[in-house]
Coordinates of C-alpha atoms (C1' of nucleotides) in Angstrom, one line a residue:
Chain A
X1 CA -138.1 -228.2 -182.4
X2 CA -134.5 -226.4 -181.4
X3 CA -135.2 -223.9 -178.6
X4 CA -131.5 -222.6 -179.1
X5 CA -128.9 -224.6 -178.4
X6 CA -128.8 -228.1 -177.2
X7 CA -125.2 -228.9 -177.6
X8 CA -125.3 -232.3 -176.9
X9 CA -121.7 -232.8 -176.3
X10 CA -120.3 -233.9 -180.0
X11 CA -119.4 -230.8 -181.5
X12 CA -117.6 -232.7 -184.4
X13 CA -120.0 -235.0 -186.3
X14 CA -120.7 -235.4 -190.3
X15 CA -119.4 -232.4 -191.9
X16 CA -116.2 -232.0 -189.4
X17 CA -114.6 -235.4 -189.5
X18 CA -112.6 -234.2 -192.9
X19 CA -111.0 -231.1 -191.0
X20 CA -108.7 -234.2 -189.3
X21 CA -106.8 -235.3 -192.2
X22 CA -105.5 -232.4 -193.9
X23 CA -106.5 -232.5 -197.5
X24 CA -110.0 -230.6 -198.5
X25 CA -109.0 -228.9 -195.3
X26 CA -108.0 -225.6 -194.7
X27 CA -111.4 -224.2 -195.5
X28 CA -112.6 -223.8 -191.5
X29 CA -115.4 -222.1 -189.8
X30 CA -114.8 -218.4 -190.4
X31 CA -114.4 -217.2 -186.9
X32 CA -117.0 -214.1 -185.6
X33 CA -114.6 -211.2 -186.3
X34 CA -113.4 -212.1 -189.4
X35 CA -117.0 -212.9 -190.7
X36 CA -117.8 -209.5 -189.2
X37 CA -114.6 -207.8 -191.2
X38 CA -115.6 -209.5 -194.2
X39 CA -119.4 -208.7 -194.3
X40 CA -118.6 -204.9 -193.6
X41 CA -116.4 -205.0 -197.0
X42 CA -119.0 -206.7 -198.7
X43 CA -121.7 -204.1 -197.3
X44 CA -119.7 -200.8 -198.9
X45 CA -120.3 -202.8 -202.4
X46 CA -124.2 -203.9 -201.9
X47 CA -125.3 -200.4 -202.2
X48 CA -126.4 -199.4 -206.3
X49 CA -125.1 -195.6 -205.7
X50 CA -121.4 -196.9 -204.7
X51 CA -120.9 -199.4 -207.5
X52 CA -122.5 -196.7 -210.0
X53 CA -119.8 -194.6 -208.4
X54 CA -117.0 -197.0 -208.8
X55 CA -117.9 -197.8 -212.0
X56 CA -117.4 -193.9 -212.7
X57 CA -113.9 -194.2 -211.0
X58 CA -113.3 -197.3 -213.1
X59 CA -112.3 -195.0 -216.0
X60 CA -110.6 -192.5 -214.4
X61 CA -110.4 -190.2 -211.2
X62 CA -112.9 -187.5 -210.8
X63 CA -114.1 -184.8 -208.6
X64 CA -116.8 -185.1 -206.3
X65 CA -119.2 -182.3 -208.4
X66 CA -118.8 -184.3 -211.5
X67 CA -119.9 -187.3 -209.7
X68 CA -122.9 -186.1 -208.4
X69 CA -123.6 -184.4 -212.5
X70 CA -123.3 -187.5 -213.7
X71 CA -125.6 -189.3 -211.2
X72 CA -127.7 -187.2 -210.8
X73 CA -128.0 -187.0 -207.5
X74 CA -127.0 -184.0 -204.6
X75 CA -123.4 -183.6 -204.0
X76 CA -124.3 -184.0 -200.3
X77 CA -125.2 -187.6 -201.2
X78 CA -122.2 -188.6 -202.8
X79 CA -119.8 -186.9 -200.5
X80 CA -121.6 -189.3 -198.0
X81 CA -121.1 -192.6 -199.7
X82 CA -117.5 -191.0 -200.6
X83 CA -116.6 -191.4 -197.2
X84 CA -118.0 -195.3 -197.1
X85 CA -115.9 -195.8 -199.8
X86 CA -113.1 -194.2 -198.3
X87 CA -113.8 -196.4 -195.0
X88 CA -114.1 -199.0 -196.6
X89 CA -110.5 -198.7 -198.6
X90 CA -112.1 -199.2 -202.1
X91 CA -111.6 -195.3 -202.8
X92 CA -108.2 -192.8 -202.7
X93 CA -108.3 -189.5 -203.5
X94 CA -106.5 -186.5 -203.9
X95 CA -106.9 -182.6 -203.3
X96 CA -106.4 -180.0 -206.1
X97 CA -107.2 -176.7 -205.2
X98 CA -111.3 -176.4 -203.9
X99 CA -111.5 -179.7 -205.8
X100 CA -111.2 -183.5 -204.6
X101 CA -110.4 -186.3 -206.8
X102 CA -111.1 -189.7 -206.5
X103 CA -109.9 -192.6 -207.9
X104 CA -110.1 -196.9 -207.3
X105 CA -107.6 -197.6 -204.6
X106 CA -105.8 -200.2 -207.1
X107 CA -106.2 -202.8 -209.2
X108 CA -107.4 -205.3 -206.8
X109 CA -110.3 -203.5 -206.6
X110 CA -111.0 -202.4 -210.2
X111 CA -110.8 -206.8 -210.9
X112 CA -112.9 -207.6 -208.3
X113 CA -115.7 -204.8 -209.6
X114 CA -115.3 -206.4 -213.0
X115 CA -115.3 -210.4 -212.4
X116 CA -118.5 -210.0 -210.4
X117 CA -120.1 -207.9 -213.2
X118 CA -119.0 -210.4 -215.8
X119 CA -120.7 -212.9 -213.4
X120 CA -123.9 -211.5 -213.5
X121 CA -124.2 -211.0 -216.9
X122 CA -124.5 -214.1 -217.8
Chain B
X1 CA -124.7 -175.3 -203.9
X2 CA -126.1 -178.3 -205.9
X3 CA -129.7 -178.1 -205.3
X4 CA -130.8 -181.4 -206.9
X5 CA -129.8 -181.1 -210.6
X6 CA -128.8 -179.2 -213.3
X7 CA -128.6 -181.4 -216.2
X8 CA -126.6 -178.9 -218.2
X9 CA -127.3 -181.3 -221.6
X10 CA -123.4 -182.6 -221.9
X11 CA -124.0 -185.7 -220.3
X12 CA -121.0 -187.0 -221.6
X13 CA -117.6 -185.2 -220.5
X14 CA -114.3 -185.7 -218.9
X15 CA -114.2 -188.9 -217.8
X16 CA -116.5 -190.8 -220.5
X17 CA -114.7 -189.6 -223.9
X18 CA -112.2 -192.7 -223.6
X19 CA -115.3 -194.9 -224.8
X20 CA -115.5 -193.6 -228.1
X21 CA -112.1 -195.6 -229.3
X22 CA -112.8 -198.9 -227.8
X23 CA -109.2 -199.3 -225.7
X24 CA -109.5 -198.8 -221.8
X25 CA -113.3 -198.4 -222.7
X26 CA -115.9 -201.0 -221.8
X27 CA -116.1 -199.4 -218.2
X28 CA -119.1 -197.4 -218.4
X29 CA -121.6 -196.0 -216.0
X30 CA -123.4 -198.9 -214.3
X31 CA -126.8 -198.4 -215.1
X32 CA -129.2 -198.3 -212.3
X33 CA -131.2 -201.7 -212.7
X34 CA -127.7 -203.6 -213.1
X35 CA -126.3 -201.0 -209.9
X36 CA -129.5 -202.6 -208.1
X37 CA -128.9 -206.5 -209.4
X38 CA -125.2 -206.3 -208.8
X39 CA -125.9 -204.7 -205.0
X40 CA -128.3 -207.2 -204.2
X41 CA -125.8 -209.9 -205.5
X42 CA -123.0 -208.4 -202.5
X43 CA -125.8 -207.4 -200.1
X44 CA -126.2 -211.4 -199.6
X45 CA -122.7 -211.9 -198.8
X46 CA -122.5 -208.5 -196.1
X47 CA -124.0 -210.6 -193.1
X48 CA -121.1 -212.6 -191.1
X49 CA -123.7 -215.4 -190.7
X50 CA -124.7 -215.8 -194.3
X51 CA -120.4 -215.4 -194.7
X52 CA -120.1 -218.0 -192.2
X53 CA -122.5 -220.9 -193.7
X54 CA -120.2 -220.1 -197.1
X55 CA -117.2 -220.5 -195.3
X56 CA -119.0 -224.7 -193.8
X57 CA -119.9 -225.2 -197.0
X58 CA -116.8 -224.9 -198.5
X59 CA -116.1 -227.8 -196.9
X60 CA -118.7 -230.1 -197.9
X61 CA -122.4 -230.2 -198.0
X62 CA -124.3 -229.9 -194.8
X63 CA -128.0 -230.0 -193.5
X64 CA -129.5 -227.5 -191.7
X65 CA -129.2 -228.6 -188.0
X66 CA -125.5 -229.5 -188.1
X67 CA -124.9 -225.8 -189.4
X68 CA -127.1 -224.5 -187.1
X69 CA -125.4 -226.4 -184.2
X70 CA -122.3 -225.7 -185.5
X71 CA -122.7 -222.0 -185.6
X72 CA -124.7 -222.2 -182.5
X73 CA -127.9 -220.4 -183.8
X74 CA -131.7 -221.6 -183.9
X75 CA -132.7 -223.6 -186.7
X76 CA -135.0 -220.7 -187.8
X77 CA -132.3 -218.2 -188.7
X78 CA -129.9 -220.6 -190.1
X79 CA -132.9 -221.6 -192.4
X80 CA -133.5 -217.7 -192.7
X81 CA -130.4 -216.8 -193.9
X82 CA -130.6 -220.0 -196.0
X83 CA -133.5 -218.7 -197.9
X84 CA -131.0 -215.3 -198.7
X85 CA -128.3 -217.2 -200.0
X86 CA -130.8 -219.5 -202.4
X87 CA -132.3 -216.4 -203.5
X88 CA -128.9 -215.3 -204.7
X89 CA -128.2 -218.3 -206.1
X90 CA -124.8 -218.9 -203.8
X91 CA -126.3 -222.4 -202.7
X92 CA -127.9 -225.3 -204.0
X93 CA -129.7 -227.8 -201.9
X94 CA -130.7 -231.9 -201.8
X95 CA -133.1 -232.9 -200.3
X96 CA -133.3 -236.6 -198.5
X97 CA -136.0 -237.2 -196.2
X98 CA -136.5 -234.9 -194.1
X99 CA -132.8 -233.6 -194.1
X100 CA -132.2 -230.7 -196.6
X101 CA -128.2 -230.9 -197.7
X102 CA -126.8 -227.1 -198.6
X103 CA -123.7 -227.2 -200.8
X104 CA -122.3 -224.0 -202.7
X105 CA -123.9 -223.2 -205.8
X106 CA -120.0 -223.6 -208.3
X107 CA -116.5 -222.8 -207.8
X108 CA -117.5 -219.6 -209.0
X109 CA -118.5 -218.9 -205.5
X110 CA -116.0 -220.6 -204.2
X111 CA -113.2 -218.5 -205.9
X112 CA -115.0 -215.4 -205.3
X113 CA -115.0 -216.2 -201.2
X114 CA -111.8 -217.3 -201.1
X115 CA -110.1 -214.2 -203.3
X116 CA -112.0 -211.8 -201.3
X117 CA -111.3 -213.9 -197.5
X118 CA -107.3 -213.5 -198.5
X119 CA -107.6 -209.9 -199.8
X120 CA -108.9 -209.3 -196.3
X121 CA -105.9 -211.6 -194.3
X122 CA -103.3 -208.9 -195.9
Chain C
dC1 C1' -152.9 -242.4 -187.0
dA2 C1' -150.0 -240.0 -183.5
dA3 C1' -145.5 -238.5 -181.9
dA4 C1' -141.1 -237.0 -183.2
dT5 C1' -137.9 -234.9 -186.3
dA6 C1' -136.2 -231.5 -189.9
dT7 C1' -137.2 -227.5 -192.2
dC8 C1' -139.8 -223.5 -193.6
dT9 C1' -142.5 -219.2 -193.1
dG10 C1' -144.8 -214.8 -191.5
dA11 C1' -145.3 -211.3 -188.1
dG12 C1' -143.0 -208.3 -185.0
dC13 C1' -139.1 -205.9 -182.8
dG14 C1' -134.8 -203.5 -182.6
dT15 C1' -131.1 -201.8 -185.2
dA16 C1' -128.6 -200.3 -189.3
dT17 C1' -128.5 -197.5 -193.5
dG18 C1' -129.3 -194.0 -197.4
dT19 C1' -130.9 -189.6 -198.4
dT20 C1' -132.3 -184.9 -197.4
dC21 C1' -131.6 -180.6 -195.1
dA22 C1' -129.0 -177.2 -192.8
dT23 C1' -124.7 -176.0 -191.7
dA24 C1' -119.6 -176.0 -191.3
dT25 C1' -115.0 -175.8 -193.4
dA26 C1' -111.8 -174.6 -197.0
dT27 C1' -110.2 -172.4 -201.1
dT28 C1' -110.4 -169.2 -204.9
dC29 C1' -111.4 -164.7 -206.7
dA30 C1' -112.9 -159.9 -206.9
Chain D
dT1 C1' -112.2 -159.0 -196.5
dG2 C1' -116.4 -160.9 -198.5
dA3 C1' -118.8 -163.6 -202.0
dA4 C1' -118.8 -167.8 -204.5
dT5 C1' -117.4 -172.5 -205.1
dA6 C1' -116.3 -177.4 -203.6
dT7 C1' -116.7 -180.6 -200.2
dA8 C1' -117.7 -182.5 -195.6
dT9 C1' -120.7 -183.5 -191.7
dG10 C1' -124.5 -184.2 -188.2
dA11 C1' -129.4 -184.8 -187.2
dA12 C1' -133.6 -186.7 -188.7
dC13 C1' -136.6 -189.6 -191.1
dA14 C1' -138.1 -193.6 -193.8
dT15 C1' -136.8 -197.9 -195.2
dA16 C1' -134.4 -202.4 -195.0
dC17 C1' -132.7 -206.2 -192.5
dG18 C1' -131.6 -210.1 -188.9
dC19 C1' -133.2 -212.5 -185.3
dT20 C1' -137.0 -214.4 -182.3
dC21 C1' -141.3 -216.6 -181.6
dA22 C1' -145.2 -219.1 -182.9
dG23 C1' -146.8 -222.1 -185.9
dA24 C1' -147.1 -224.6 -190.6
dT25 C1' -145.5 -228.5 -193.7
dA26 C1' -143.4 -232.7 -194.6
dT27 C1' -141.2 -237.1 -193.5
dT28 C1' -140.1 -240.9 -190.6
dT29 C1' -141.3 -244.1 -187.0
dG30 C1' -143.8 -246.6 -183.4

DNA sequence: CAAATATCTGAGCGTATGTTCATATATTCA
DNA sequence: TGAATATATGAACATACGCTCAGATATTTG
C-alpha cells in the first residue's frame, strides 16, 4: 500500500531511538538543502568528460585548446564543462595572454579524484 | 576554430612527458570506459534522496517503510532509489520476512560520505 | 485460501543535462 | 585597423533521470 504519507504520529520508532543517547550519534538525517548542496557537487564529478578532464589537470595546468587536442573533442565542449567545473569549485584557472589555464583547485580535490579511482579498481 | 579534430599525430605533449620517469606520474588520462565506470560510481550519489538514505543509514540498518516515512516519500521511490544505490554497490540488504533491512555496503562508503559531507560544512 | 503487509517493477511524464552550432568577446599580430 | 587565434556563451536537440501510478511478487496472518 502507502498512498504517500500516513504519518501516524510516531515519527521516532526503530532506527531513531539511538539518536537519544549520544554515542553512534551524530550521523542525522541530512537535511533537504544540504542533500541538495551535496548532490550538485557530486553531479560535476558523474560526468566521464569532467573526470577525463580532471584527470588531465591532475598532472599539471593546461589551456583549454590542449584539452580539447587531447580529448578529442570541440573546444566549445570543453569550455562548457570548464565552466561546471569552475561552478562547481573543483577547477581554478589563470589568464596568459589569448590563453587560459587550468589547474585542480587544491589538493582536496586532486585526493578525493584519486581515493575513489583507487576504489574502483579493485 | 576547432572544427572537431585535428589529431596532429603528437598525442603526447606538454602536460604528459612527466610519466616517462615514474615520479609525480601515475596520473594519466582517464580512459573513457573507466571515465564512464567512475561517473556512474558519483552519478549514484548526485540525487539528495539517494544522499539522504546514506546519510539514515549511517546510522544503522533500516527497512524500507521506516526510510520512506522518515524521509516522507512513497514507498515506490524510496525502493527506486534503493535499486540505484544496490546497483552501485553503496548498500547491502537482509532480508526477514517480508521486511527488507538496507545497511551501507563498508566503511569505505562511510568515510567517503562523511569526508565529502565535511568538505562541504567549510 | 483470502486479506493485509512489505517490497519491487515497468510505463509514462516532466525536467535536467551534454553536445553541437552559430556567434560573441578578447587578445595577438601583420 | 583587420585577420587570426583562444575562449566563452546561448539556443536547440536528444538523451538521461526521478517521481508517480498501477500492478506484480512474496510473506504473514486470520
Amino acid at each position: 500500500m502507502a498512498k504517500k504519507k500516513a504519518e501516524s504520529g510516531t515519527t521516532d520508532d526503530l532506527c531513531t531511538e539511538h539518536h537519544h543517547h549520544g554515542k553512534t550519534a551524530k550521523i542525522l538525517l541530512l537535511a533537504e538543502t544540504e542533500a541538495q548542496r551535496m548532490g550538485e557537487f557530486f553531479a560535476v564529478l558523474s560526468d566521464p568528460t569532467r573526470l577525463r578532464l580532471m584527470s588531465l589537470l591532475a598532472g599539471d595546468e593546461c589551456c583549454v585548446c590542449d584539452l580539447a587536442e587531447r580529448l578529442d573533442m570541440t573546444e566549445s565542449a570543453i569550455s562548457h564543462q570548464l565552466r561546471s567545473l569552475r561552478a562547481g569549485r573543483l577547477v581554478s584557472y589563470r589568464k596568459e595572454g589569448r590563453q587560459v589555464f587550468y589547474r585542480l583547485h587544491d589538493h582536496h580535490v586532486l585526493e578525493l579524484y584519486q581515493t575513489v579511482r583507487e576504489h574502483l579498481a579493485e
